[in-house]
Amino acid sequence: MLRPKNVILIDDDLDDHEIFDIALKDADPSATCTYFVSAKEALDKIELLKPAPDYIFLDLNMPGVSGIQFLEIIKKKNAIAGIPVVVYSTSILPLHRQQITTLGAFDYFTKPSSHGELTRILKKIIHQ
Amino acid sequence: MKNLEYDNSILNTSTGNTLIILKENRNNKNFHRDLLESLPVAVFTCDKNGFIDFFNKAAVDLWGKEPVIGKTQWCGSLHATLLDGTFLTAENNPMALAIKNGAVKWNEEIIMTCQDGATRVVMPHTQLITNEAGEISGAVNMLLDITEQKKAKDKIEESGQRLSLAIETAQLGTWELNVKTRKVSYSKRYLEILGYTDTVMLDHNQLLMHIHPDDLEHRNKKIAEGYETGLINFEIRILWTDKSVHWIKEQGKVFYDDEGKPDRLMGTIMDITERKMAEGELEKRVFERTAELQQANLKLERSNHELEQYAYIASHDLQEPLRKIRTYSGMLHQDLVQKYDKASSAVLQKIITSAERMSNLIYDLLNFSRLLKPDNIIEPTDLNSIVKNVINDFELALEQKKARIEVDLLPTIQAVPLQMNQLFYNLINNALKFSREDVVPKISIKSRTLSKSEISGNKNLNPQLAYIDVMVSDNGIGFEQSNAEQIFEVFKRLHTRDSYPGSGIGLALCRKIVTNHEGDIYAESVENKGSTFHAVLPIDLRRK
């Protein structure tokens, strides 16, 4: 039996926390998720998390520290730079796509419009 | 045949001195003759009635012929006038006047027309001849030929006049400077240019005081250069005594002494204030226009940026709530289906469908707005692979409708690949969408090269480019040919959304794409038979 997955979601939208939570439970009932409403809050606390998260799901458009900035910062923190970051945003401009890849994001996908689709995507990412 | 028989004759000279031909020499006729004959000036004599009784060789040379002794009167020339053109009659001949008046008063040049037609200017020197009794017995005339001197003098006068005319016309002030003594001289116009209305005496230092302090260094440098090159040419500002600023152009020449040192400077100055002002005005206007242009450019950039912002808002901020509507509706729908609440789930399905449509609309609008951005790169685009990829996207729909699609060999053209993809996606999508229910959809894609006359006959095409016509035909429901134009307008629909879903942007997008490529698009259709869409595209957009 594999150790239960532990992920975090950084998104300023509380509805998306809820949608993500439902989809994650459907994708992997054993998985747990820690939620942050801002990148700043996440940066302050990620290193304190035990065990360290398996994946970071990251929204791009957030007030304060943006998703892109978060990526830049986290990749310079040796202790947590290795955690795969999956960008999870409403729209990803071609310009951002390039930036995200250059900054070392693990994967990216646009927020789907159905619960089923999100479940499918999460299942795929977590179990690969 | 010269005659010289004077008895103790006295020659009165014009200066009043009297030359007495001594009796001892009187008999020595050869002496006189040889003396007069050898003179290089024309000398001849006449008796008191004017009949020529002696002449020398120079006189014959001047007249061009020999006079007849005792027959030719007063002069050997054909025609004589004064300088003002007055005809010189025989009575007014200098010799005739001298004999008549008993004294010589002549002091005028005469223009003589000689035997050969040439005119000569001569200065006559006439003296009376008196006999021993003191009576006038005739006159002697010497004609000094001054034609050449006269010509030279006229020439000098003429070029002098020309020069002053030129200087005056050009409104040039003239000046001269002795480098060693610093002595200057200048014309009245020179003073006028310096702002003086009266003639004043200024020395070199006083003149230098007029130079604008900021331009003095430039002037000194130019003068120093002038000493090397021999030429002076510069434009500087000067100050009038009323402190007003004026521009002058100074041009001149350096004259050197025997040791090669600058000796004199000579030149002109010209007031170029008006020209300089006009130049300044021009520069100012160019500057202003440039500033305006930059301003306009900035505005344009700003509005472009705003447009991008709108596109971003459309794609993000509008999609965001829609996505949630769709997600939550989906969750609720699943719930209702499980509870067998058919009525509620049917209503919710309508909400979901509407939200989906709105999502598509926003997505298409965004695509449309992206076409406005000029950063698309034109590259060789193989239409075969473009069409192949698009057909792959429709694999499922083609299978469901059992549609057949035939594609001829298509060319490779210079185009924006993504836009070609969008173009054929929309055309094939339409061909599939507007199929007839009871007929197996058949789609064909062909291409042909347009002739020169076809290109020049279509005002939407660039006559300098070569074009192909890619025809996408179907056997679908078609439309009335009268609607063939409006189907390309944004949000123009010929059918209800329920029967044929879509955003109403597809064909507008196609038109935008072909216009971007300097091409054209149009449709031919027969209702219930099918339609053909012609996408006319340039083979090489860059070759103009």
PDB file of N, CA, C and O in Angstrom, chain B residues 179-217:
ATOM      1  N   VAL B 179      45.556  92.737 -43.759  1.00  0.00           N
ATOM      2  CA  VAL B 179      45.850  91.867 -42.618  1.00  0.00           C
ATOM      3  C   VAL B 179      46.891  92.501 -41.695  1.00  0.00           C
ATOM      4  O   VAL B 179      46.797  92.409 -40.470  1.00  0.00           O
ATOM      5  N   LYS B 180      47.905  93.161 -42.300  1.00  0.00           N
ATOM      6  CA  LYS B 180      48.997  93.682 -41.468  1.00  0.00           C
ATOM      7  C   LYS B 180      48.604  94.964 -40.731  1.00  0.00           C
ATOM      8  O   LYS B 180      48.852  95.105 -39.531  1.00  0.00           O
ATOM      9  N   THR B 181      47.966  95.870 -41.442  1.00  0.00           N
ATOM     10  CA  THR B 181      47.645  97.149 -40.808  1.00  0.00           C
ATOM     11  C   THR B 181      46.278  97.133 -40.129  1.00  0.00           C
ATOM     12  O   THR B 181      45.941  98.041 -39.384  1.00  0.00           O
ATOM     13  N   ARG B 182      45.499  96.078 -40.385  1.00  0.00           N
ATOM     14  CA  ARG B 182      44.142  95.974 -39.834  1.00  0.00           C
ATOM     15  C   ARG B 182      43.228  97.079 -40.357  1.00  0.00           C
ATOM     16  O   ARG B 182      42.212  97.387 -39.741  1.00  0.00           O
ATOM     17  N   LYS B 183      43.636  97.687 -41.461  1.00  0.00           N
ATOM     18  CA  LYS B 183      42.812  98.739 -42.036  1.00  0.00           C
ATOM     19  C   LYS B 183      41.670  98.086 -42.818  1.00  0.00           C
ATOM     20  O   LYS B 183      41.890  97.123 -43.540  1.00  0.00           O
ATOM     21  N   VAL B 184      40.447  98.587 -42.577  1.00  0.00           N
ATOM     22  CA  VAL B 184      39.302  98.007 -43.272  1.00  0.00           C
ATOM     23  C   VAL B 184      38.615  99.035 -44.150  1.00  0.00           C
ATOM     24  O   VAL B 184      38.661 100.239 -43.874  1.00  0.00           O
ATOM     25  N   SER B 185      37.999  98.535 -45.204  1.00  0.00           N
ATOM     26  CA  SER B 185      37.108  99.385 -45.987  1.00  0.00           C
ATOM     27  C   SER B 185      35.880  98.552 -46.313  1.00  0.00           C
ATOM     28  O   SER B 185      35.941  97.331 -46.341  1.00  0.00           O
ATOM     29  N   TYR B 186      34.763  99.219 -46.518  1.00  0.00           N
ATOM     30  CA  TYR B 186      33.518  98.488 -46.736  1.00  0.00           C
ATOM     31  C   TYR B 186      32.541  99.356 -47.502  1.00  0.00           C
ATOM     32  O   TYR B 186      32.703 100.570 -47.591  1.00  0.00           O
ATOM     33  N   SER B 187      31.524  98.688 -48.063  1.00  0.00           N
ATOM     34  CA  SER B 187      30.526  99.416 -48.853  1.00  0.00           C
ATOM     35  C   SER B 187      29.397  99.907 -47.951  1.00  0.00           C
ATOM     36  O   SER B 187      29.297  99.527 -46.788  1.00  0.00           O
ATOM     37  N   LYS B 188      28.542 100.730 -48.542  1.00  0.00           N
ATOM     38  CA  LYS B 188      27.407 101.270 -47.807  1.00  0.00           C
ATOM     39  C   LYS B 188      26.467 100.131 -47.388  1.00  0.00           C
ATOM     40  O   LYS B 188      25.959 100.096 -46.280  1.00  0.00           O
ATOM     41  N   ARG B 189      26.293  99.188 -48.308  1.00  0.00           N
ATOM     42  CA  ARG B 189      25.413  98.049 -48.034  1.00  0.00           C
ATOM     43  C   ARG B 189      25.931  97.238 -46.834  1.00  0.00           C
ATOM     44  O   ARG B 189      25.156  96.714 -46.041  1.00  0.00           O
ATOM     45  N   TYR B 190      27.270  97.160 -46.756  1.00  0.00           N
ATOM     46  CA  TYR B 190      27.900  96.447 -45.635  1.00  0.00           C
ATOM     47  C   TYR B 190      27.422  97.047 -44.314  1.00  0.00           C
ATOM     48  O   TYR B 190      27.018  96.340 -43.394  1.00  0.00           O
ATOM     49  N   LEU B 191      27.453  98.359 -44.270  1.00  0.00           N
ATOM     50  CA  LEU B 191      27.014  99.052 -43.055  1.00  0.00           C
ATOM     51  C   LEU B 191      25.524  98.809 -42.789  1.00  0.00           C
ATOM     52  O   LEU B 191      25.110  98.630 -41.651  1.00  0.00           O
ATOM     53  N   GLU B 192      24.757  98.804 -43.875  1.00  0.00           N
ATOM     54  CA  GLU B 192      23.312  98.563 -43.724  1.00  0.00           C
ATOM     55  C   GLU B 192      23.053  97.201 -43.096  1.00  0.00           C
ATOM     56  O   GLU B 192      22.197  97.047 -42.230  1.00  0.00           O
ATOM     57  N   ILE B 193      23.826  96.212 -43.557  1.00  0.00           N
ATOM     58  CA  ILE B 193      23.649  94.853 -43.032  1.00  0.00           C
ATOM     59  C   ILE B 193      24.012  94.814 -41.542  1.00  0.00           C
ATOM     60  O   ILE B 193      23.434  94.054 -40.773  1.00  0.00           O
ATOM     61  N   LEU B 194      24.968  95.679 -41.170  1.00  0.00           N
ATOM     62  CA  LEU B 194      25.338  95.755 -39.756  1.00  0.00           C
ATOM     63  C   LEU B 194      24.369  96.623 -38.948  1.00  0.00           C
ATOM     64  O   LEU B 194      24.543  96.800 -37.736  1.00  0.00           O
ATOM     65  N   GLY B 195      23.379  97.154 -39.644  1.00  0.00           N
ATOM     66  CA  GLY B 195      22.334  97.877 -38.931  1.00  0.00           C
ATOM     67  C   GLY B 195      22.488  99.385 -38.918  1.00  0.00           C
ATOM     68  O   GLY B 195      21.785 100.075 -38.177  1.00  0.00           O
ATOM     69  N   TYR B 196      23.432  99.920 -39.717  1.00  0.00           N
ATOM     70  CA  TYR B 196      23.626 101.374 -39.746  1.00  0.00           C
ATOM     71  C   TYR B 196      22.861 101.984 -40.912  1.00  0.00           C
ATOM     72  O   TYR B 196      22.840 101.421 -42.003  1.00  0.00           O
ATOM     73  N   THR B 197      22.236 103.112 -40.634  1.00  0.00           N
ATOM     74  CA  THR B 197      21.546 103.801 -41.721  1.00  0.00           C
ATOM     75  C   THR B 197      22.422 104.914 -42.283  1.00  0.00           C
ATOM     76  O   THR B 197      22.279 105.293 -43.441  1.00  0.00           O
ATOM     77  N   ASP B 198      23.326 105.406 -41.454  1.00  0.00           N
ATOM     78  CA  ASP B 198      24.242 106.455 -41.914  1.00  0.00           C
ATOM     79  C   ASP B 198      25.621 105.859 -42.148  1.00  0.00           C
ATOM     80  O   ASP B 198      25.958 104.808 -41.614  1.00  0.00           O
ATOM     81  N   THR B 199      26.396 106.577 -42.938  1.00  0.00           N
ATOM     82  CA  THR B 199      27.756 106.138 -43.173  1.00  0.00           C
ATOM     83  C   THR B 199      28.598 106.490 -41.950  1.00  0.00           C
ATOM     84  O   THR B 199      28.677 107.648 -41.543  1.00  0.00           O
ATOM     85  N   VAL B 200      29.162 105.472 -41.341  1.00  0.00           N
ATOM     86  CA  VAL B 200      30.015 105.714 -40.174  1.00  0.00           C
ATOM     87  C   VAL B 200      31.372 105.092 -40.434  1.00  0.00           C
ATOM     88  O   VAL B 200      31.503 104.175 -41.244  1.00  0.00           O
ATOM     89  N   MET B 201      32.368 105.625 -39.755  1.00  0.00           N
ATOM     90  CA  MET B 201      33.707 105.086 -39.925  1.00  0.00           C
ATOM     91  C   MET B 201      33.973 104.123 -38.768  1.00  0.00           C
ATOM     92  O   MET B 201      33.967 104.528 -37.610  1.00  0.00           O
ATOM     93  N   LEU B 202      34.188 102.876 -39.109  1.00  0.00           N
ATOM     94  CA  LEU B 202      34.439 101.879 -38.077  1.00  0.00           C
ATOM     95  C   LEU B 202      35.778 101.214 -38.341  1.00  0.00           C
ATOM     96  O   LEU B 202      36.106 100.930 -39.494  1.00  0.00           O
ATOM     97  N   ASP B 203      36.536 100.979 -37.267  1.00  0.00           N
ATOM     98  CA  ASP B 203      37.784 100.239 -37.471  1.00  0.00           C
ATOM     99  C   ASP B 203      37.515  98.749 -37.273  1.00  0.00           C
ATOM    100  O   ASP B 203      36.406  98.335 -36.939  1.00  0.00           O
ATOM    101  N   HIS B 204      38.557  97.974 -37.485  1.00  0.00           N
ATOM    102  CA  HIS B 204      38.383  96.521 -37.474  1.00  0.00           C
ATOM    103  C   HIS B 204      37.836  96.015 -36.136  1.00  0.00           C
ATOM    104  O   HIS B 204      36.964  95.159 -36.093  1.00  0.00           O
ATOM    105  N   ASN B 205      38.352  96.553 -35.045  1.00  0.00           N
ATOM    106  CA  ASN B 205      37.892  96.129 -33.725  1.00  0.00           C
ATOM    107  C   ASN B 205      36.420  96.443 -33.499  1.00  0.00           C
ATOM    108  O   ASN B 205      35.684  95.645 -32.922  1.00  0.00           O
ATOM    109  N   GLN B 206      36.024  97.616 -33.981  1.00  0.00           N
ATOM    110  CA  GLN B 206      34.617  97.990 -33.832  1.00  0.00           C
ATOM    111  C   GLN B 206      33.707  97.044 -34.621  1.00  0.00           C
ATOM    112  O   GLN B 206      32.605  96.736 -34.187  1.00  0.00           O
ATOM    113  N   LEU B 207      34.215  96.596 -35.779  1.00  0.00           N
ATOM    114  CA  LEU B 207      33.433  95.645 -36.567  1.00  0.00           C
ATOM    115  C   LEU B 207      33.317  94.307 -35.840  1.00  0.00           C
ATOM    116  O   LEU B 207      32.257  93.689 -35.816  1.00  0.00           O
ATOM    117  N   LEU B 208      34.428  93.881 -35.246  1.00  0.00           N
ATOM    118  CA  LEU B 208      34.433  92.593 -34.528  1.00  0.00           C
ATOM    119  C   LEU B 208      33.449  92.604 -33.355  1.00  0.00           C
ATOM    120  O   LEU B 208      32.889  91.567 -32.992  1.00  0.00           O
ATOM    121  N   MET B 209      33.236  93.817 -32.798  1.00  0.00           N
ATOM    122  CA  MET B 209      32.316  93.945 -31.664  1.00  0.00           C
ATOM    123  C   MET B 209      30.890  93.541 -32.039  1.00  0.00           C
ATOM    124  O   MET B 209      30.084  93.211 -31.171  1.00  0.00           O
ATOM    125  N   HIS B 210      30.602  93.563 -33.353  1.00  0.00           N
ATOM    126  CA  HIS B 210      29.238  93.232 -33.789  1.00  0.00           C
ATOM    127  C   HIS B 210      28.972  91.735 -33.802  1.00  0.00           C
ATOM    128  O   HIS B 210      27.827  91.299 -33.898  1.00  0.00           O
ATOM    129  N   ILE B 211      30.042  90.933 -33.743  1.00  0.00           N
ATOM    130  CA  ILE B 211      29.856  89.486 -33.823  1.00  0.00           C
ATOM    131  C   ILE B 211      29.245  88.984 -32.518  1.00  0.00           C
ATOM    132  O   ILE B 211      29.668  89.371 -31.431  1.00  0.00           O
ATOM    133  N   HIS B 212      28.255  88.126 -32.642  1.00  0.00           N
ATOM    134  CA  HIS B 212      27.600  87.532 -31.478  1.00  0.00           C
ATOM    135  C   HIS B 212      28.656  86.781 -30.655  1.00  0.00           C
ATOM    136  O   HIS B 212      29.399  85.963 -31.220  1.00  0.00           O
ATOM    137  N   PRO B 213      28.742  87.037 -29.349  1.00  0.00           N
ATOM    138  CA  PRO B 213      29.799  86.414 -28.530  1.00  0.00           C
ATOM    139  C   PRO B 213      29.854  84.884 -28.686  1.00  0.00           C
ATOM    140  O   PRO B 213      30.931  84.309 -28.702  1.00  0.00           O
ATOM    141  N   ASP B 214      28.684  84.267 -28.847  1.00  0.00           N
ATOM    142  CA  ASP B 214      28.655  82.807 -28.963  1.00  0.00           C
ATOM    143  C   ASP B 214      29.226  82.313 -30.292  1.00  0.00           C
ATOM    144  O   ASP B 214      29.541  81.132 -30.432  1.00  0.00           O
ATOM    145  N   ASP B 215      29.302  83.211 -31.274  1.00  0.00           N
ATOM    146  CA  ASP B 215      29.761  82.792 -32.604  1.00  0.00           C
ATOM    147  C   ASP B 215      31.175  83.258 -32.918  1.00  0.00           C
ATOM    148  O   ASP B 215      31.720  82.942 -33.977  1.00  0.00           O
ATOM    149  N   LEU B 216      31.772  84.021 -31.987  1.00  0.00           N
ATOM    150  CA  LEU B 216      33.088  84.607 -32.232  1.00  0.00           C
ATOM    151  C   LEU B 216      34.139  83.508 -32.444  1.00  0.00           C
ATOM    152  O   LEU B 216      34.953  83.580 -33.365  1.00  0.00           O
ATOM    153  N   GLU B 217      34.054  82.489 -31.613  1.00  0.00           N
ATOM    154  CA  GLU B 217      35.032  81.404 -31.706  1.00  0.00           C
ATOM    155  C   GLU B 217      34.942  80.702 -33.059  1.00  0.00           C
ATOM    156  O   GLU B 217      35.949  80.409 -33.696  1.00  0.00           O
TER     157      GLU B 217
END
